[in-house]
Short mmCIF file of C-alpha atoms and ligand atoms in Angstrom, two decimals:
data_model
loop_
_atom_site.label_atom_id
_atom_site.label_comp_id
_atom_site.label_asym_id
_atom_site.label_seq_id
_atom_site.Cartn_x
_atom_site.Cartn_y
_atom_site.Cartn_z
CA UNK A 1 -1.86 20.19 -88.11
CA UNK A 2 1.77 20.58 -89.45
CA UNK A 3 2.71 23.95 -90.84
CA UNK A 4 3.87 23.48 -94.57
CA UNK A 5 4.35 27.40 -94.97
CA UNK A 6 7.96 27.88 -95.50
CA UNK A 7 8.66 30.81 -94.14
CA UNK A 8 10.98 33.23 -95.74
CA UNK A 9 13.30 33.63 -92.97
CA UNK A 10 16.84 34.65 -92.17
CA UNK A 11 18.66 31.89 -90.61
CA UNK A 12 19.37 34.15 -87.75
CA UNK A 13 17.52 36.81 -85.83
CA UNK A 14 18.50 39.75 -87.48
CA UNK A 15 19.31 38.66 -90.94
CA UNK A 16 22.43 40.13 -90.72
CA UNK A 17 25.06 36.61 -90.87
CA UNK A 18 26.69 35.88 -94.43
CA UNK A 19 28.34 33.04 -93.00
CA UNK A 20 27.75 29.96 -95.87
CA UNK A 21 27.91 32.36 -98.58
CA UNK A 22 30.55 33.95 -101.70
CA UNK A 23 31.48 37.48 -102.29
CA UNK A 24 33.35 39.25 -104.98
CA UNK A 25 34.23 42.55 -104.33
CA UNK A 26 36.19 44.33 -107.40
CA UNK A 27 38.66 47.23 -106.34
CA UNK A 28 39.31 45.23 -102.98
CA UNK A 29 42.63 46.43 -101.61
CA UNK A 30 42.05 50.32 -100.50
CA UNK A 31 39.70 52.53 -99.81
CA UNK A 32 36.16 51.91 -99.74
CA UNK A 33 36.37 48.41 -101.53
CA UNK A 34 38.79 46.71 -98.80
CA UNK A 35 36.41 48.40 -96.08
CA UNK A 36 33.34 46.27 -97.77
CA UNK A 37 35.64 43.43 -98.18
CA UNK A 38 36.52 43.35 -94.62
CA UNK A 39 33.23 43.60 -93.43
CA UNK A 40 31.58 41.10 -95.65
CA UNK A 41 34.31 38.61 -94.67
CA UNK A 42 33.22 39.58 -90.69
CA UNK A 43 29.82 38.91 -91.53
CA UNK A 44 30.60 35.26 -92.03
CA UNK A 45 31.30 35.60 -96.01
CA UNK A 46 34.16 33.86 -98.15
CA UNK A 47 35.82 36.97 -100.11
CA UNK A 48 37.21 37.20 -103.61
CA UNK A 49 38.55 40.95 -104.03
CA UNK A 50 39.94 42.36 -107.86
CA UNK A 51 43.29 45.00 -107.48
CA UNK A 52 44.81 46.71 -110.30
CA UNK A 53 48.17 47.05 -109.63
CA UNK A 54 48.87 47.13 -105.48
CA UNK A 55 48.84 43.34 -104.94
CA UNK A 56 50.56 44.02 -101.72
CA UNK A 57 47.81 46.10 -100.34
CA UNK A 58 45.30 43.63 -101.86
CA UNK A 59 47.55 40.84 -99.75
CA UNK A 60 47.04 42.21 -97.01
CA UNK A 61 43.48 42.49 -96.89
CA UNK A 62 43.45 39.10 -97.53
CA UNK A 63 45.65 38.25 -94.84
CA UNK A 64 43.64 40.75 -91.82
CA UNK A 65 40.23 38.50 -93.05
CA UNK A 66 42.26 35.09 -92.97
CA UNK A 67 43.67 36.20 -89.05
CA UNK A 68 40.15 36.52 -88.15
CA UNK A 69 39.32 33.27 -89.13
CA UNK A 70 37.86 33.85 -92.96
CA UNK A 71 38.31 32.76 -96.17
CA UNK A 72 39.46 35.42 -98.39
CA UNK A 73 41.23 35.40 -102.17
CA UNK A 74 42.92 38.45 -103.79
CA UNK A 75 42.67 38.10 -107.62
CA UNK A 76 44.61 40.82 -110.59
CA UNK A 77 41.89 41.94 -112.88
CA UNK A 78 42.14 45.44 -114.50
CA UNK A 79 38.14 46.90 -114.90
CA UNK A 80 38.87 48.23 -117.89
CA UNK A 81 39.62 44.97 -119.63
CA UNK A 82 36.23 43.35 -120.39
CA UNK A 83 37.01 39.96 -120.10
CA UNK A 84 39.26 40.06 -116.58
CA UNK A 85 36.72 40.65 -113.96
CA UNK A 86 34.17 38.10 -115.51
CA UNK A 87 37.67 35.88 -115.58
CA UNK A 88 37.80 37.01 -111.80
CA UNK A 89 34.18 35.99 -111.26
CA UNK A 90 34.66 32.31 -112.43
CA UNK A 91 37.61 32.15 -110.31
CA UNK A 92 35.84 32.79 -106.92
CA UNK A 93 32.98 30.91 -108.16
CA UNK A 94 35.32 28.00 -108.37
CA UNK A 95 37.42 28.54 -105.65
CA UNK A 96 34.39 29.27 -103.36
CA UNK A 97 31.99 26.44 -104.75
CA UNK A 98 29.14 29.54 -105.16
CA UNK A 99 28.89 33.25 -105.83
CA UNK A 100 26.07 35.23 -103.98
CA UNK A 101 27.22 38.73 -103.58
CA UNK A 102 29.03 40.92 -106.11
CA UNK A 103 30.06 43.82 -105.17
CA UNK A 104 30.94 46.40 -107.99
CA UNK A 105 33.13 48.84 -106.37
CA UNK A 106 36.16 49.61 -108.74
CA UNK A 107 35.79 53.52 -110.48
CA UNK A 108 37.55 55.37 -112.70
CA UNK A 109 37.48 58.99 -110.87
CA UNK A 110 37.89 60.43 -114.07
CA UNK A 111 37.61 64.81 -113.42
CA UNK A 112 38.96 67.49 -115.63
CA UNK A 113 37.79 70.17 -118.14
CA UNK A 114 35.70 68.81 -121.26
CA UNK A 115 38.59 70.15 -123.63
CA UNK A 116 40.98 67.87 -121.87
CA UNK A 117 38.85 64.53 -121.69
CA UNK A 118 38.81 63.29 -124.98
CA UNK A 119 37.60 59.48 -126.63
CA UNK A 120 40.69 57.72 -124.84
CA UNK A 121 38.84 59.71 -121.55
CA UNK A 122 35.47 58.50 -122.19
CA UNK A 123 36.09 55.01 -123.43
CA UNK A 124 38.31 54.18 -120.14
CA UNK A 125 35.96 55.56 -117.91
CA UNK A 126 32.59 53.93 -119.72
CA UNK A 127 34.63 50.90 -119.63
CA UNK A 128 35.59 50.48 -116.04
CA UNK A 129 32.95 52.21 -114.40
CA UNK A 130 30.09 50.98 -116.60
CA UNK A 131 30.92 48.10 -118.99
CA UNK A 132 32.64 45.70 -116.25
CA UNK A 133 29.69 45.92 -113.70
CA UNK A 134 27.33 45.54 -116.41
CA UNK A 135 29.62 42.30 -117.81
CA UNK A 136 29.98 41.20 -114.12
CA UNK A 137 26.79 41.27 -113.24
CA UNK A 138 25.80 38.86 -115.98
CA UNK A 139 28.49 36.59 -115.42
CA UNK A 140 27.84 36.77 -111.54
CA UNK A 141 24.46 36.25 -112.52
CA UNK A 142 24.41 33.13 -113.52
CA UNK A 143 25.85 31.36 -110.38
CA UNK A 144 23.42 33.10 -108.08
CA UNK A 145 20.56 31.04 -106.49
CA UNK A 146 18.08 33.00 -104.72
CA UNK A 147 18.79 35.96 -102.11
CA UNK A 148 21.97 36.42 -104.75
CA UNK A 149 22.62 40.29 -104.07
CA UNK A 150 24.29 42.39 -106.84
CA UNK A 151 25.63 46.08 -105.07
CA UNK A 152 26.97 48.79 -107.53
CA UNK A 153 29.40 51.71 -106.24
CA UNK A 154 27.57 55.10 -107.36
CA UNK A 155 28.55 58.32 -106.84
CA UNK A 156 27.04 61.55 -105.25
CA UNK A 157 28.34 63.62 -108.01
CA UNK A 158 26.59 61.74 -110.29
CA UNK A 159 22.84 62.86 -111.09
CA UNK A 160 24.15 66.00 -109.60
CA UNK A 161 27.47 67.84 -109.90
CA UNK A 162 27.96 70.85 -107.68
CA UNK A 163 31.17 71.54 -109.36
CA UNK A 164 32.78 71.38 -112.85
CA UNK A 165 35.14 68.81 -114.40
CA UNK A 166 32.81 66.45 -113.24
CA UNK A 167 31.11 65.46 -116.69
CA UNK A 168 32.35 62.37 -117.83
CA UNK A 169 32.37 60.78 -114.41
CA UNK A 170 28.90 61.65 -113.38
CA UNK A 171 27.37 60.53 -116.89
CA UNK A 172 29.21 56.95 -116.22
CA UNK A 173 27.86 56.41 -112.60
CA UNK A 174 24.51 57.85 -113.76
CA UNK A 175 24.45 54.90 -116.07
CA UNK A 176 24.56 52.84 -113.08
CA UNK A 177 21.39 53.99 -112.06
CA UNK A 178 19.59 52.30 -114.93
CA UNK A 179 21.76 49.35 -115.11
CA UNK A 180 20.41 48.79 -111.60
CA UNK A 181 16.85 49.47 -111.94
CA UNK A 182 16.88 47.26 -115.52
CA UNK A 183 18.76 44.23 -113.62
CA UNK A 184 16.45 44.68 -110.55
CA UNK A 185 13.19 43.64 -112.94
CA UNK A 186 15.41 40.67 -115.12
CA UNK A 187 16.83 39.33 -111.54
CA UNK A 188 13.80 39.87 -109.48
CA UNK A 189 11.98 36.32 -110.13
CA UNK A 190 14.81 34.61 -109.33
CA UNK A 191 14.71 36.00 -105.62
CA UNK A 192 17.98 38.47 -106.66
CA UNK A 193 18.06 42.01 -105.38
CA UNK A 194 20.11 44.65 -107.36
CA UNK A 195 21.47 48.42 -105.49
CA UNK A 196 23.03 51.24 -105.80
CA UNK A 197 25.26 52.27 -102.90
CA UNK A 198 25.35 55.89 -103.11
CA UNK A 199 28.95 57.26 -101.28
CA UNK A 200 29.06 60.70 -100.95
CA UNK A 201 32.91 62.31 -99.51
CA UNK A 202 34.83 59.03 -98.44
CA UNK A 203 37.99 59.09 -96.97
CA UNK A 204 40.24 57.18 -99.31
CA UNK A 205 43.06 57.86 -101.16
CA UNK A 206 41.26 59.32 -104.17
CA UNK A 207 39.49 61.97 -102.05
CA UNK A 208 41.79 62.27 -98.66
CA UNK A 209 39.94 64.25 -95.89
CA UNK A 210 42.73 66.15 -96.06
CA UNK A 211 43.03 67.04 -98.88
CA UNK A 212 43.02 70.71 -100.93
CA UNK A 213 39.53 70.70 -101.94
CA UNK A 214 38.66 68.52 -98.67
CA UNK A 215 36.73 71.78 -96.88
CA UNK A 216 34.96 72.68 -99.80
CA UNK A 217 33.71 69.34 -100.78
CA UNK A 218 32.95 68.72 -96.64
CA UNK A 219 30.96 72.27 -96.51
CA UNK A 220 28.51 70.48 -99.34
CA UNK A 221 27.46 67.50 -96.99
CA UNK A 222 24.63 68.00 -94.42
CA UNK A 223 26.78 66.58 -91.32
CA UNK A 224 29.70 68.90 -92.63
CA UNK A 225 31.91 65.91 -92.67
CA UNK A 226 33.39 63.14 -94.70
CA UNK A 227 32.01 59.22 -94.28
CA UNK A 228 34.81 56.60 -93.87
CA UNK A 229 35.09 53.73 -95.91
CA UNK A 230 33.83 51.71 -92.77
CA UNK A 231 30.56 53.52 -93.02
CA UNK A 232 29.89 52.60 -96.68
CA UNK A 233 31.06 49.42 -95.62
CA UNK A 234 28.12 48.84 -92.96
CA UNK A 235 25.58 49.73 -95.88
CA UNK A 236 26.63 47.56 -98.48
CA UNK A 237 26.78 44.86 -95.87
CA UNK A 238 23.07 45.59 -95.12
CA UNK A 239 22.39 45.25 -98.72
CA UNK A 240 23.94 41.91 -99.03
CA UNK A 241 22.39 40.79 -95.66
CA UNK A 242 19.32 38.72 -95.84
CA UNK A 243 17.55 40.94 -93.99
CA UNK A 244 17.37 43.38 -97.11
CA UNK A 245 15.74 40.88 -99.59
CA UNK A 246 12.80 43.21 -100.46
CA UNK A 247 14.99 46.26 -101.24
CA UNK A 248 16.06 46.24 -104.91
CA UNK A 249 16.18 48.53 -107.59
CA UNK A 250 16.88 51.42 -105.49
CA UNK A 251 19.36 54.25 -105.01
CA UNK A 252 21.03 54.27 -101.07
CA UNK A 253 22.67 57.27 -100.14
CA UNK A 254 25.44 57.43 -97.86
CA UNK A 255 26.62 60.56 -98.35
CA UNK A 256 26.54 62.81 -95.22
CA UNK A 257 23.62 64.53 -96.76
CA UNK A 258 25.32 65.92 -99.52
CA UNK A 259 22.28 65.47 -102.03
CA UNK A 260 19.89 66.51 -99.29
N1 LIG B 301 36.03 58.26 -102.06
C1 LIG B 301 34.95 58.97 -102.37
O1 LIG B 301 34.75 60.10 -101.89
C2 LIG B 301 33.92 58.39 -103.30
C3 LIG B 301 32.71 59.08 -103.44
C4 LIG B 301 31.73 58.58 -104.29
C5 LIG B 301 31.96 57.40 -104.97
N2 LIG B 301 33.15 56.74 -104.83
C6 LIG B 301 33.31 55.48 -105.57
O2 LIG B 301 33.70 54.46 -104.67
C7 LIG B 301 34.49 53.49 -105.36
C8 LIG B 301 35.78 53.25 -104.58
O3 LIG B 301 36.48 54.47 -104.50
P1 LIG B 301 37.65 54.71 -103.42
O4 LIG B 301 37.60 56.16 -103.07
O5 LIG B 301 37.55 53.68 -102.36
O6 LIG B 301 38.95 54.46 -104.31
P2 LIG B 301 40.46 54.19 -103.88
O7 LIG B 301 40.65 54.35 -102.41
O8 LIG B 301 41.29 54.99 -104.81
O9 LIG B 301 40.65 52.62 -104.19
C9 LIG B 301 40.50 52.19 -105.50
C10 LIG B 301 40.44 50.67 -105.49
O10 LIG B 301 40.00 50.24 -106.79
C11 LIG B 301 41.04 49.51 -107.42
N3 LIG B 301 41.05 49.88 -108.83
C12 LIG B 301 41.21 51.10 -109.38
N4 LIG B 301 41.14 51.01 -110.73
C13 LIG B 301 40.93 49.70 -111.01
C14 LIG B 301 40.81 48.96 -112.21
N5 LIG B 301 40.90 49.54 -113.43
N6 LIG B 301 40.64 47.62 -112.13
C15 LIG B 301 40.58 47.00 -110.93
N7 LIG B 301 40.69 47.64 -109.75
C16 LIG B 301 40.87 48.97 -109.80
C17 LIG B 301 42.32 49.89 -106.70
O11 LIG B 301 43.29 48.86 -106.86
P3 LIG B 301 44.89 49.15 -106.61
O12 LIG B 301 45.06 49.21 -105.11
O13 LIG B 301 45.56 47.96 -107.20
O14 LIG B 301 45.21 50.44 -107.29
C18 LIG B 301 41.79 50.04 -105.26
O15 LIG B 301 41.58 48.79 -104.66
C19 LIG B 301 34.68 54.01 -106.77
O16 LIG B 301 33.74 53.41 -107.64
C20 LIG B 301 34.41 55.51 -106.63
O17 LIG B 301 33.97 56.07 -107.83
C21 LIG B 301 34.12 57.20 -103.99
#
């Protein structure tokens, strides 16, 4: 008798090729972003990445995926204008002919003393690291079919601290905590998973493991050293993977241990 079950099955053995699908990754051309870009685009994956203002560093991203053989896009879209990176969404979707993996990676690292981090504080840093993923999200939304994957950038300084000055940034990626879990249930039916990636100490250019504070932040962590960008990188690939299609709604920490 002929087997009608269809099988919900990754079309290789380890669930791990993107090859045949879309990404958008926003905050693309350093750091932690160009590290997911990169690897996405390895896994097979056409790659739309947002800059702010280094287009040559976002250029060159683009070109390393393009020498190994991808299909990559660089696209100017500042996070904390509300209507750019949903602009930037369409424009992949287009250029790509589908969208399955958005990848909301760029943060306001917004630190200082209360006193000093007025309105004009908040409302940049609730607008890039909060209001554009949420926008995004939707608008990526929309051109998803199933095993569409939606990743958020956290932080490990976000539902806890350990130091001061961290107020206004850790209240804006704790919102990213329930904008996940909420967008997990409304995407869920439709075969769409929604994460949080959960970096701890990365070495990038906002938090250099060299750094001043770099051995005090590194003496937090449980390995007693920072991640690279490539290690965040291998996560958020996971989560985009096939292979992770029942893991949504959920927090994944890649932090060195630092919320252990
Ligand atoms: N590094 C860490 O230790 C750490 C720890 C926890 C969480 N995180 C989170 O990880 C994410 C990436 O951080 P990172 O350390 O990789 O940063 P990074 O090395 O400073 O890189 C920032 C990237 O985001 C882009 N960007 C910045 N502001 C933007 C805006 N308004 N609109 C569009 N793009 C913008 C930058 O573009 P340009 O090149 O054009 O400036 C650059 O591509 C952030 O969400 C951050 O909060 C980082």
């Amino acid at each position: 008798m002929e087997n009608t079950h269809r099988a919900h099955r990754a079309p290789d053995d380890t669930g791990t090729s993107l090859a045949g699908k879309a990404a958008l990754v926003t905050g693309g051309s350093r750091g932690i972003g160009a590290a997911v870009a990169v690897r996405l685009a390895a896994a097979g994956a056409d790659v739309a990445l947002t800059y702010l203002e280094n287009e040559d560093a976002a250029a060159t991203v683009v070109e390393r995926i393009k020498a190994a053989g991808g299909r990559a896009l660089a696209i100017r879209a500042d996070a904390a204008d509300p209507e750019a990176t949903v602009a930037a969404v369409e424009e992949a979707a287009a250029s790509f002919g589908r969208l399955d993996i958005l990848v909301n990676n760029a943060g306001a690292f917004t630190v200082g003393p209360p006193e000093e981090l007025g309105r004009e504080a908040f409302d940049h840093t609730l607008a890039v690291n909060v209001r554009t993923p949420y926008l995004a999200s939707r608008a990526a939304a929309r051109h998803m079919t199933e095993d569409g994957r939606i990743i958020s950038i956290g932080s490990n300084v976000a539902t806890r601290t350990a130091f001061p000055g961290f107020a206004l940034y850790a209240l804006s990626k704790s919102a990213l905590e329930g904008m996940t879990k909420g967008l997990a249930r409304d995407l869920g039916p439709r075969g769409i998973t929604v994460n949080l990636l959960v970096p701890g100490p990365t070495d990038t250019d906002s938090n250099p493991a060299d750094g001043p504070s770099a051995d005090t932040i590194r003496a937090f962590t449980a390995l007693g050293a920072y991640a690279t960008p490539e290690d965040i990188a291998a996560t958020a690939h996971h989560l985009a993977s096939p292979a992770a299609r029942s893991l949504t709604g959920t927090s994944v920490h890649v932090d060195g241990g630092f919320t252990a």
